[in-house]
PDB file of C-alpha atoms in Angstrom:
ATOM      1  CA  MET A   1      17.369  27.265 110.676  1.00  0.00           C
ATOM      2  CA  LYS A   2      19.289  27.865 107.474  1.00  0.00           C
ATOM      3  CA  LEU A   3      20.355  24.207 107.325  1.00  0.00           C
ATOM      4  CA  ASN A   4      16.772  23.044 107.827  1.00  0.00           C
ATOM      5  CA  LYS A   5      15.568  25.364 105.047  1.00  0.00           C
ATOM      6  CA  LYS A   6      18.188  23.955 102.666  1.00  0.00           C
ATOM      7  CA  LYS A   7      17.187  20.399 103.536  1.00  0.00           C
ATOM      8  CA  LYS A   8      13.532  21.205 102.944  1.00  0.00           C
ATOM      9  CA  LEU A   9      14.352  22.828  99.601  1.00  0.00           C
ATOM     10  CA  LEU A  10      16.333  19.778  98.504  1.00  0.00           C
ATOM     11  CA  MET A  11      13.495  17.468  99.568  1.00  0.00           C
ATOM     12  CA  VAL A  12      10.984  19.543  97.595  1.00  0.00           C
ATOM     13  CA  LEU A  13      13.222  19.463  94.496  1.00  0.00           C
ATOM     14  CA  LEU A  14      13.653  15.702  94.733  1.00  0.00           C
ATOM     15  CA  LEU A  15       9.898  15.261  95.221  1.00  0.00           C
ATOM     16  CA  VAL A  16       9.157  17.389  92.143  1.00  0.00           C
ATOM     17  CA  ILE A  17      11.565  15.291  90.088  1.00  0.00           C
ATOM     18  CA  ALA A  18      10.051  12.060  91.393  1.00  0.00           C
ATOM     19  CA  LEU A  19       6.504  13.171  90.576  1.00  0.00           C
ATOM     20  CA  THR A  20       7.292  14.427  87.086  1.00  0.00           C
ATOM     21  CA  THR A  21       9.854  11.868  85.981  1.00  0.00           C
ATOM     22  CA  GLY A  22       9.756   9.580  83.011  1.00  0.00           C
ATOM     23  CA  CYS A  23      11.425   6.233  83.446  1.00  0.00           C
ATOM     24  CA  THR A  24      13.373   3.579  81.634  1.00  0.00           C
ATOM     25  CA  LYS A  25      11.174   0.622  80.715  1.00  0.00           C
ATOM     26  CA  ASN A  26      12.651  -2.843  80.413  1.00  0.00           C
ATOM     27  CA  LEU A  27      11.954  -4.690  77.192  1.00  0.00           C
ATOM     28  CA  GLU A  28       9.791  -7.652  78.191  1.00  0.00           C
ATOM     29  CA  ASP A  29       8.757 -10.883  76.504  1.00  0.00           C
ATOM     30  CA  LYS A  30       5.172 -12.154  76.322  1.00  0.00           C
ATOM     31  CA  ASP A  31       5.531 -13.653  79.811  1.00  0.00           C
ATOM     32  CA  GLY A  32       6.541 -10.303  81.305  1.00  0.00           C
ATOM     33  CA  LYS A  33      10.200 -11.269  81.790  1.00  0.00           C
ATOM     34  CA  ALA A  34      12.983  -8.792  81.033  1.00  0.00           C
ATOM     35  CA  VAL A  35      14.700  -9.447  77.716  1.00  0.00           C
ATOM     36  CA  VAL A  36      18.459  -9.774  78.049  1.00  0.00           C
ATOM     37  CA  ASN A  37      20.896  -9.541  75.177  1.00  0.00           C
ATOM     38  CA  PRO A  38      22.407 -13.067  75.206  1.00  0.00           C
ATOM     39  CA  VAL A  39      25.776 -11.805  73.942  1.00  0.00           C
ATOM     40  CA  THR A  40      26.364  -8.841  76.282  1.00  0.00           C
ATOM     41  CA  GLY A  41      24.219  -9.723  79.312  1.00  0.00           C
ATOM     42  CA  GLN A  42      22.606  -6.288  79.163  1.00  0.00           C
ATOM     43  CA  SER A  43      18.931  -5.918  80.044  1.00  0.00           C
ATOM     44  CA  LEU A  44      17.485  -4.196  76.992  1.00  0.00           C
ATOM     45  CA  THR A  45      15.351  -1.069  77.245  1.00  0.00           C
ATOM     46  CA  GLU A  46      11.946  -0.811  75.582  1.00  0.00           C
ATOM     47  CA  ASN A  47      11.728   2.987  75.241  1.00  0.00           C
ATOM     48  CA  ILE A  48      15.027   3.548  73.440  1.00  0.00           C
ATOM     49  CA  LEU A  49      15.540   7.014  71.989  1.00  0.00           C
ATOM     50  CA  CYS A  50      16.979   5.986  68.613  1.00  0.00           C
ATOM     51  CA  ARG A  51      17.367   2.938  66.389  1.00  0.00           C
ATOM     52  CA  PRO A  52      19.992   0.252  66.969  1.00  0.00           C
ATOM     53  CA  THR A  53      22.268  -0.770  64.102  1.00  0.00           C
ATOM     54  CA  ASP A  54      23.432  -4.190  65.303  1.00  0.00           C
ATOM     55  CA  GLU A  55      21.506  -6.832  63.340  1.00  0.00           C
ATOM     56  CA  GLU A  56      21.040  -9.222  66.265  1.00  0.00           C
ATOM     57  CA  THR A  57      19.800  -6.381  68.486  1.00  0.00           C
ATOM     58  CA  ILE A  58      17.382  -5.248  65.757  1.00  0.00           C
ATOM     59  CA  LYS A  59      15.982  -8.782  65.523  1.00  0.00           C
ATOM     60  CA  ILE A  60      15.391  -8.859  69.292  1.00  0.00           C
ATOM     61  CA  TYR A  61      13.542  -5.543  69.219  1.00  0.00           C
ATOM     62  CA  GLU A  62      11.479  -6.471  66.170  1.00  0.00           C
ATOM     63  CA  LYS A  63      10.431  -9.648  67.951  1.00  0.00           C
ATOM     64  CA  HIS A  64       9.208  -7.907  71.111  1.00  0.00           C
ATOM     65  CA  LEU A  65       8.032  -4.468  69.905  1.00  0.00           C
ATOM     66  CA  GLU A  66       4.891  -3.744  67.943  1.00  0.00           C
ATOM     67  CA  LYS A  67       5.369  -3.803  64.184  1.00  0.00           C
ATOM     68  CA  GLY A  68       6.688  -0.489  62.856  1.00  0.00           C
ATOM     69  CA  GLU A  69       7.697   0.895  66.281  1.00  0.00           C
ATOM     70  CA  LEU A  70      11.403   0.615  65.543  1.00  0.00           C
ATOM     71  CA  GLU A  71      11.092   2.420  62.200  1.00  0.00           C
ATOM     72  CA  LYS A  72       9.505   5.431  63.913  1.00  0.00           C
ATOM     73  CA  LEU A  73      12.706   6.131  65.823  1.00  0.00           C
ATOM     74  CA  PRO A  74      15.438   8.398  64.380  1.00  0.00           C
ATOM     75  CA  GLU A  75      18.940   7.197  63.612  1.00  0.00           C
ATOM     76  CA  CYS A  76      21.213   7.782  66.606  1.00  0.00           C
ATOM     77  CA  ASN A  77      23.628   9.983  64.651  1.00  0.00           C
ATOM     78  CA  LYS A  78      20.718  12.256  63.724  1.00  0.00           C
ATOM     79  CA  TYR A  79      19.083  12.384  67.155  1.00  0.00           C
ATOM     80  CA  LYS A  80      17.783  15.697  68.563  1.00  0.00           C
ATOM     81  CA  PHE A  81      16.817  16.124  72.199  1.00  0.00           C
ATOM     82  CA  ASN A  82      13.334  17.392  71.304  1.00  0.00           C
ATOM     83  CA  THR A  83      12.613  14.236  69.290  1.00  0.00           C
ATOM     84  CA  GLY A  84       9.726  12.028  70.363  1.00  0.00           C
ATOM     85  CA  LYS A  85       6.810  12.473  72.704  1.00  0.00           C
ATOM     86  CA  ASP A  86       6.768  14.368  75.987  1.00  0.00           C
ATOM     87  CA  GLU A  87       7.932  12.073  78.806  1.00  0.00           C
ATOM     88  CA  GLY A  88       7.905  14.387  81.798  1.00  0.00           C
ATOM     89  CA  LEU A  89      10.298  16.889  83.326  1.00  0.00           C
ATOM     90  CA  TRP A  90      12.989  14.375  84.266  1.00  0.00           C
ATOM     91  CA  THR A  91      13.404  12.835  80.811  1.00  0.00           C
ATOM     92  CA  ASN A  92      12.919  16.079  78.879  1.00  0.00           C
ATOM     93  CA  VAL A  93      15.318  18.152  80.992  1.00  0.00           C
ATOM     94  CA  PHE A  94      17.956  15.608  82.009  1.00  0.00           C
ATOM     95  CA  VAL A  95      17.959  12.353  80.047  1.00  0.00           C
ATOM     96  CA  LYS A  96      17.279  13.528  76.474  1.00  0.00           C
ATOM     97  CA  PRO A  97      19.693  16.507  76.519  1.00  0.00           C
ATOM     98  CA  LEU A  98      22.377  14.288  78.086  1.00  0.00           C
ATOM     99  CA  ALA A  99      21.832  11.619  75.415  1.00  0.00           C
ATOM    100  CA  TRP A 100      21.984  14.308  72.718  1.00  0.00           C
ATOM    101  CA  LEU A 101      25.222  15.707  74.202  1.00  0.00           C
ATOM    102  CA  ILE A 102      26.923  12.292  74.195  1.00  0.00           C
ATOM    103  CA  LEU A 103      25.733  11.534  70.661  1.00  0.00           C
ATOM    104  CA  THR A 104      26.808  14.940  69.353  1.00  0.00           C
ATOM    105  CA  ILE A 105      30.285  14.588  70.862  1.00  0.00           C
ATOM    106  CA  GLY A 106      30.417  11.013  69.586  1.00  0.00           C
ATOM    107  CA  ASN A 107      29.690  12.154  66.046  1.00  0.00           C
ATOM    108  CA  LEU A 108      32.611  14.586  66.319  1.00  0.00           C
ATOM    109  CA  VAL A 109      35.187  12.234  67.879  1.00  0.00           C
ATOM    110  CA  LYS A 110      33.871   9.127  66.068  1.00  0.00           C
ATOM    111  CA  ASN A 111      33.557   7.083  69.270  1.00  0.00           C
ATOM    112  CA  TYR A 112      30.643   7.109  71.706  1.00  0.00           C
ATOM    113  CA  GLY A 113      32.709   5.645  74.543  1.00  0.00           C
ATOM    114  CA  LEU A 114      35.148   8.536  74.309  1.00  0.00           C
ATOM    115  CA  ALA A 115      32.157  10.879  74.024  1.00  0.00           C
ATOM    116  CA  LEU A 116      30.809   9.445  77.283  1.00  0.00           C
ATOM    117  CA  ILE A 117      34.083  10.292  79.034  1.00  0.00           C
ATOM    118  CA  ILE A 118      34.187  13.825  77.579  1.00  0.00           C
ATOM    119  CA  ALA A 119      30.539  14.463  78.574  1.00  0.00           C
ATOM    120  CA  SER A 120      31.247  13.163  82.099  1.00  0.00           C
ATOM    121  CA  LEU A 121      34.246  15.471  82.492  1.00  0.00           C
ATOM    122  CA  ALA A 122      32.305  18.428  81.082  1.00  0.00           C
ATOM    123  CA  ILE A 123      29.477  17.999  83.594  1.00  0.00           C
ATOM    124  CA  ARG A 124      31.907  17.539  86.468  1.00  0.00           C
ATOM    125  CA  ALA A 125      33.745  20.701  85.368  1.00  0.00           C
ATOM    126  CA  ILE A 126      30.468  22.633  85.454  1.00  0.00           C
ATOM    127  CA  SER A 127      29.820  21.375  88.993  1.00  0.00           C
ATOM    128  CA  ILE A 128      33.270  22.427  90.298  1.00  0.00           C
ATOM    129  CA  PRO A 129      31.901  25.356  92.402  1.00  0.00           C
ATOM    130  CA  ILE A 130      29.783  22.854  94.350  1.00  0.00           C
ATOM    131  CA  THR A 131      32.211  19.929  94.509  1.00  0.00           C
ATOM    132  CA  ARG A 132      35.122  22.184  95.511  1.00  0.00           C
ATOM    133  CA  LYS A 133      33.186  23.319  98.581  1.00  0.00           C
ATOM    134  CA  THR A 134      32.491  19.678  99.429  1.00  0.00           C
ATOM    135  CA  ALA A 135      36.189  18.802  99.095  1.00  0.00           C
ATOM    136  CA  MET A 136      37.150  21.785 101.274  1.00  0.00           C
ATOM    137  CA  GLN A 137      34.924  20.660 104.142  1.00  0.00           C
ATOM    138  CA  SER A 138      37.255  17.778 105.067  1.00  0.00           C
ATOM    139  CA  GLU A 139      40.229  20.125 105.280  1.00  0.00           C
ATOM    140  CA  LEU A 140      38.309  22.721 107.291  1.00  0.00           C
ATOM    141  CA  LEU A 141      37.005  20.056 109.695  1.00  0.00           C
ATOM    142  CA  ALA A 142      40.580  18.837 110.231  1.00  0.00           C
ATOM    143  CA  LYS A 143      41.637  22.384 111.214  1.00  0.00           C
ATOM    144  CA  ALA A 144      38.689  22.744 113.578  1.00  0.00           C
ATOM    145  CA  LYS A 145      39.074  19.292 115.167  1.00  0.00           C
ATOM    146  CA  PRO A 146      41.119  20.368 118.246  1.00  0.00           C
ATOM    147  CA  GLU A 147      38.510  22.993 119.169  1.00  0.00           C
ATOM    148  CA  LEU A 148      35.624  20.624 118.486  1.00  0.00           C
ATOM    149  CA  ASP A 149      37.302  17.962 120.658  1.00  0.00           C
ATOM    150  CA  ARG A 150      37.660  20.485 123.518  1.00  0.00           C
ATOM    151  CA  ILE A 151      33.949  21.285 123.284  1.00  0.00           C
ATOM    152  CA  GLU A 152      33.061  17.580 123.349  1.00  0.00           C
ATOM    153  CA  LYS A 153      35.248  17.079 126.415  1.00  0.00           C
ATOM    154  CA  LYS A 154      33.836  20.183 128.112  1.00  0.00           C
ATOM    155  CA  PHE A 155      30.257  18.950 127.830  1.00  0.00           C
ATOM    156  CA  GLU A 156      30.991  15.249 128.292  1.00  0.00           C
ATOM    157  CA  GLY A 157      28.259  13.632 130.403  1.00  0.00           C
ATOM    158  CA  LYS A 158      26.085  16.769 130.368  1.00  0.00           C
ATOM    159  CA  ASN A 159      22.776  15.914 128.709  1.00  0.00           C
ATOM    160  CA  ASP A 160      20.488  18.575 130.168  1.00  0.00           C
ATOM    161  CA  SER A 161      18.803  20.950 127.728  1.00  0.00           C
ATOM    162  CA  GLU A 162      20.785  24.010 128.849  1.00  0.00           C
ATOM    163  CA  SER A 163      24.148  22.269 128.397  1.00  0.00           C
ATOM    164  CA  MET A 164      23.120  20.866 125.011  1.00  0.00           C
ATOM    165  CA  PHE A 165      22.049  24.352 123.904  1.00  0.00           C
ATOM    166  CA  LYS A 166      25.382  25.874 124.969  1.00  0.00           C
ATOM    167  CA  LYS A 167      27.287  23.047 123.296  1.00  0.00           C
ATOM    168  CA  SER A 168      25.382  23.636 120.058  1.00  0.00           C
ATOM    169  CA  GLN A 169      26.128  27.364 120.243  1.00  0.00           C
ATOM    170  CA  GLU A 170      29.867  26.808 120.761  1.00  0.00           C
ATOM    171  CA  ILE A 171      30.045  24.292 117.904  1.00  0.00           C
ATOM    172  CA  SER A 172      28.220  26.769 115.668  1.00  0.00           C
ATOM    173  CA  MET A 173      30.769  29.458 116.585  1.00  0.00           C
ATOM    174  CA  VAL A 174      33.635  27.122 115.615  1.00  0.00           C
ATOM    175  CA  TYR A 175      31.905  26.303 112.327  1.00  0.00           C
ATOM    176  CA  LYS A 176      31.524  30.016 111.653  1.00  0.00           C
ATOM    177  CA  LYS A 177      35.171  30.685 112.565  1.00  0.00           C
ATOM    178  CA  TYR A 178      36.453  28.113 110.042  1.00  0.00           C
ATOM    179  CA  ASP A 179      33.722  28.757 107.467  1.00  0.00           C
ATOM    180  CA  ILE A 180      32.401  25.203 107.790  1.00  0.00           C
ATOM    181  CA  SER A 181      29.011  24.562 106.236  1.00  0.00           C
ATOM    182  CA  PRO A 182      27.609  21.087 107.035  1.00  0.00           C
ATOM    183  CA  ALA A 183      24.990  21.520 104.311  1.00  0.00           C
ATOM    184  CA  SER A 184      27.578  22.039 101.554  1.00  0.00           C
ATOM    185  CA  GLY A 185      28.978  18.589 102.210  1.00  0.00           C
ATOM    186  CA  CYS A 186      25.557  17.100 101.480  1.00  0.00           C
ATOM    187  CA  ILE A 187      24.537  19.140  98.443  1.00  0.00           C
ATOM    188  CA  TYR A 188      26.725  17.295  95.948  1.00  0.00           C
ATOM    189  CA  ALA A 189      25.609  13.937  97.384  1.00  0.00           C
ATOM    190  CA  PHE A 190      22.038  14.963  96.519  1.00  0.00           C
ATOM    191  CA  LEU A 191      23.140  16.107  93.057  1.00  0.00           C
ATOM    192  CA  GLN A 192      25.352  13.109  92.306  1.00  0.00           C
ATOM    193  CA  LEU A 193      22.558  10.520  92.495  1.00  0.00           C
ATOM    194  CA  PRO A 194      20.243  12.118  89.888  1.00  0.00           C
ATOM    195  CA  ILE A 195      23.254  12.775  87.611  1.00  0.00           C
ATOM    196  CA  PHE A 196      24.239   9.116  87.926  1.00  0.00           C
ATOM    197  CA  ILE A 197      20.670   7.985  87.186  1.00  0.00           C
ATOM    198  CA  ALA A 198      20.472  10.351  84.195  1.00  0.00           C
ATOM    199  CA  PHE A 199      23.663   8.844  82.772  1.00  0.00           C
ATOM    200  CA  LEU A 200      22.321   5.355  83.432  1.00  0.00           C
ATOM    201  CA  GLU A 201      19.107   6.121  81.541  1.00  0.00           C
ATOM    202  CA  ALA A 202      20.893   7.909  78.702  1.00  0.00           C
ATOM    203  CA  ILE A 203      23.283   4.985  78.228  1.00  0.00           C
ATOM    204  CA  ASN A 204      20.550   2.340  78.384  1.00  0.00           C
ATOM    205  CA  ARG A 205      18.229   4.244  76.043  1.00  0.00           C
ATOM    206  CA  VAL A 206      20.793   4.986  73.325  1.00  0.00           C
ATOM    207  CA  PRO A 207      21.808   1.871  71.341  1.00  0.00           C
ATOM    208  CA  ALA A 208      24.706   3.702  69.645  1.00  0.00           C
ATOM    209  CA  ILE A 209      26.441   3.933  73.034  1.00  0.00           C
ATOM    210  CA  PHE A 210      26.112   0.318  74.122  1.00  0.00           C
ATOM    211  CA  GLU A 211      26.901  -0.958  70.616  1.00  0.00           C
ATOM    212  CA  ASP A 212      30.276   0.840  70.513  1.00  0.00           C
ATOM    213  CA  THR A 213      33.650  -0.224  71.937  1.00  0.00           C
ATOM    214  CA  LEU A 214      36.421   1.563  73.850  1.00  0.00           C
ATOM    215  CA  PHE A 215      39.870   0.239  74.793  1.00  0.00           C
ATOM    216  CA  GLY A 216      38.779  -3.170  73.516  1.00  0.00           C
ATOM    217  CA  LEU A 217      35.714  -3.214  75.788  1.00  0.00           C
ATOM    218  CA  GLN A 218      32.230  -3.602  74.306  1.00  0.00           C
ATOM    219  CA  LEU A 219      30.291  -0.859  76.108  1.00  0.00           C
ATOM    220  CA  GLY A 220      27.031  -2.778  76.433  1.00  0.00           C
ATOM    221  CA  THR A 221      28.678  -5.847  77.963  1.00  0.00           C
ATOM    222  CA  THR A 222      28.572  -6.445  81.714  1.00  0.00           C
ATOM    223  CA  PRO A 223      31.788  -7.664  83.382  1.00  0.00           C
ATOM    224  CA  TRP A 224      29.834 -10.601  84.828  1.00  0.00           C
ATOM    225  CA  THR A 225      28.879 -11.836  81.349  1.00  0.00           C
ATOM    226  CA  ALA A 226      32.414 -11.251  80.045  1.00  0.00           C
ATOM    227  CA  LEU A 227      33.921 -13.238  82.938  1.00  0.00           C
ATOM    228  CA  GLN A 228      31.531 -16.101  82.297  1.00  0.00           C
ATOM    229  CA  ASN A 229      32.798 -16.140  78.697  1.00  0.00           C
ATOM    230  CA  GLY A 230      36.423 -16.178  79.835  1.00  0.00           C
ATOM    231  CA  ASN A 231      37.145 -12.521  78.999  1.00  0.00           C
ATOM    232  CA  PHE A 232      39.074 -11.127  81.973  1.00  0.00           C
ATOM    233  CA  MET A 233      39.742  -7.682  80.471  1.00  0.00           C
ATOM    234  CA  TYR A 234      36.538  -6.454  82.088  1.00  0.00           C
ATOM    235  CA  LEU A 235      37.820  -7.580  85.501  1.00  0.00           C
ATOM    236  CA  ILE A 236      40.634  -5.036  85.108  1.00  0.00           C
ATOM    237  CA  LEU A 237      37.976  -2.330  84.676  1.00  0.00           C
ATOM    238  CA  VAL A 238      36.238  -3.431  87.900  1.00  0.00           C
ATOM    239  CA  VAL A 239      39.526  -3.519  89.853  1.00  0.00           C
ATOM    240  CA  ILE A 240      40.592  -0.063  88.632  1.00  0.00           C
ATOM    241  CA  LEU A 241      37.137   1.302  89.437  1.00  0.00           C
ATOM    242  CA  GLY A 242      37.379  -0.147  92.958  1.00  0.00           C
ATOM    243  CA  LEU A 243      40.840   1.327  93.579  1.00  0.00           C
ATOM    244  CA  ILE A 244      39.941   4.779  92.271  1.00  0.00           C
ATOM    245  CA  THR A 245      36.657   4.800  94.220  1.00  0.00           C
ATOM    246  CA  TYR A 246      38.518   3.826  97.410  1.00  0.00           C
ATOM    247  CA  LEU A 247      41.084   6.571  96.802  1.00  0.00           C
ATOM    248  CA  SER A 248      38.351   9.163  96.203  1.00  0.00           C
ATOM    249  CA  PHE A 249      36.707   8.262  99.533  1.00  0.00           C
ATOM    250  CA  LYS A 250      40.076   8.160 101.339  1.00  0.00           C
ATOM    251  CA  LEU A 251      41.049  11.631 100.123  1.00  0.00           C
ATOM    252  CA  ASN A 252      37.681  12.959 101.255  1.00  0.00           C
ATOM    253  CA  VAL A 253      38.039  11.574 104.800  1.00  0.00           C
ATOM    254  CA  SER A 254      39.475  13.924 107.389  1.00  0.00           C
ATOM    255  CA  SER A 255      40.928  13.132 110.791  1.00  0.00           C
ATOM    256  CA  ALA A 256      37.803  14.746 112.218  1.00  0.00           C
ATOM    257  CA  GLN A 257      35.645  11.896 110.988  1.00  0.00           C
ATOM    258  CA  ASN A 258      35.014   8.920 113.254  1.00  0.00           C
ATOM    259  CA  ASP A 259      35.548   5.190 112.744  1.00  0.00           C
ATOM    260  CA  GLN A 260      31.870   4.672 111.954  1.00  0.00           C
ATOM    261  CA  THR A 261      32.069   7.126 109.038  1.00  0.00           C
ATOM    262  CA  ARG A 262      35.190   5.417 107.719  1.00  0.00           C
ATOM    263  CA  MET A 263      33.505   2.022 107.956  1.00  0.00           C
ATOM    264  CA  MET A 264      30.483   3.334 106.041  1.00  0.00           C
ATOM    265  CA  ASN A 265      32.818   4.641 103.326  1.00  0.00           C
ATOM    266  CA  ARG A 266      34.446   1.206 103.003  1.00  0.00           C
ATOM    267  CA  MET A 267      31.035  -0.400 102.758  1.00  0.00           C
ATOM    268  CA  MET A 268      30.064   2.073 100.036  1.00  0.00           C
ATOM    269  CA  VAL A 269      33.200   1.202  98.064  1.00  0.00           C
ATOM    270  CA  GLY A 270      32.420  -2.502  98.386  1.00  0.00           C
ATOM    271  CA  MET A 271      28.833  -1.951  97.254  1.00  0.00           C
ATOM    272  CA  ILE A 272      29.924   0.101  94.218  1.00  0.00           C
ATOM    273  CA  VAL A 273      32.449  -2.567  93.200  1.00  0.00           C
ATOM    274  CA  PHE A 274      29.814  -5.296  93.548  1.00  0.00           C
ATOM    275  CA  MET A 275      27.321  -3.307  91.460  1.00  0.00           C
ATOM    276  CA  SER A 276      29.938  -2.566  88.808  1.00  0.00           C
ATOM    277  CA  VAL A 277      30.255  -6.286  88.047  1.00  0.00           C
ATOM    278  CA  PHE A 278      26.641  -6.345  86.854  1.00  0.00           C
ATOM    279  CA  MET A 279      26.528  -2.892  85.222  1.00  0.00           C
ATOM    280  CA  THR A 280      27.452  -2.306  81.602  1.00  0.00           C
ATOM    281  CA  ALA A 281      31.032  -1.326  80.795  1.00  0.00           C
ATOM    282  CA  ALA A 282      29.717   2.051  79.612  1.00  0.00           C
ATOM    283  CA  LEU A 283      28.310   2.896  83.038  1.00  0.00           C
ATOM    284  CA  ASP A 284      31.451   1.590  84.770  1.00  0.00           C
ATOM    285  CA  ILE A 285      33.569   3.859  82.552  1.00  0.00           C
ATOM    286  CA  TYR A 286      31.361   6.833  83.448  1.00  0.00           C
ATOM    287  CA  TRP A 287      31.670   6.054  87.175  1.00  0.00           C
ATOM    288  CA  LEU A 288      35.451   5.619  86.845  1.00  0.00           C
ATOM    289  CA  THR A 289      35.781   8.939  84.995  1.00  0.00           C
ATOM    290  CA  SER A 290      33.722  10.759  87.618  1.00  0.00           C
ATOM    291  CA  ASN A 291      35.784   9.327  90.482  1.00  0.00           C
ATOM    292  CA  LEU A 292      39.061  10.141  88.727  1.00  0.00           C
ATOM    293  CA  PHE A 293      37.889  13.735  88.480  1.00  0.00           C
ATOM    294  CA  THR A 294      37.063  13.697  92.211  1.00  0.00           C
ATOM    295  CA  VAL A 295      40.529  12.352  93.063  1.00  0.00           C
ATOM    296  CA  GLY A 296      42.222  15.016  90.934  1.00  0.00           C
ATOM    297  CA  GLN A 297      40.133  17.778  92.469  1.00  0.00           C
ATOM    298  CA  ASN A 298      40.787  16.631  96.041  1.00  0.00           C
ATOM    299  CA  LEU A 299      44.542  16.368  95.398  1.00  0.00           C
ATOM    300  CA  LEU A 300      44.510  19.901  93.988  1.00  0.00           C
ATOM    301  CA  VAL A 301      42.616  21.212  97.030  1.00  0.00           C
ATOM    302  CA  LYS A 302      45.110  19.545  99.394  1.00  0.00           C
ATOM    303  CA  ARG A 303      48.065  20.877  97.410  1.00  0.00           C
ATOM    304  CA  ARG A 304      46.759  24.441  97.553  1.00  0.00           C
ATOM    305  CA  LYS A 305      46.129  24.034 101.272  1.00  0.00           C
ATOM    306  CA  ASP A 306      49.727  22.891 101.881  1.00  0.00           C
ATOM    307  CA  VAL A 307      51.103  25.796  99.812  1.00  0.00           C
ATOM    308  CA  ASN A 308      49.047  28.357 101.736  1.00  0.00           C
ATOM    309  CA  GLU A 309      50.118  27.040 105.129  1.00  0.00           C
TER     310      GLU A 309
END
């Protein structure tokens, strides 16, 4: 009952966000086709939050926006999260404050790529109470596996309602014994997606971020475009992202999980790597930072577990 209530609450929250959200709008030409920056390969956003400074980018926007629209926007280094019109709960509560946070940090450290990393780490640090519980579930499931296996063997081939009820009761008792909460393993998955989307929107709607560089990488450039131009530095970013993502999934997999779960994790890693080729370097760097934090947290959880045993 408690698990069902939590699921319903999460569904209601996601529905509220979906109904009240603003959204990123692609900049389109007169034929309705998305306008792509020919240099970076990035699909440009129409409803940017502040003015670009790159001359070529300004020319593109002036060509496709109504006259005077660009001048109405504030400079990125002077942006405030309450600037502009109301765009709904999602944009006002998540996207604009996140954009303001990155820009504010960027003004202090003089690099918006570094600011993106710092903001990512700060948000992950705030979410530690939730993510730590998620990381602990794998370890707790590993401890409970022998007892769970005995229950599975005990009720093997018994599909009547009475046997299924008893099996469910015994599994629940094991979960209670080891303080396992199936819902806690799902909560961060629900939280991670909107956080990822908020970062995606903040990055795409703030020209100062995708105009900057970090470690020699132009943050608005997609690895696919860079590779087509013979720049293989971006391939290193994709490879590192793939390895760290794989490691983060591997550390979060317990011996209690089945082959199907492991296969799904591998497929997820492959999908993320494929997507990263076509995402901007800024978003890839955010995803890499987030996964590095996950790896560090999981290693710390495992280390504390080994010390306590």
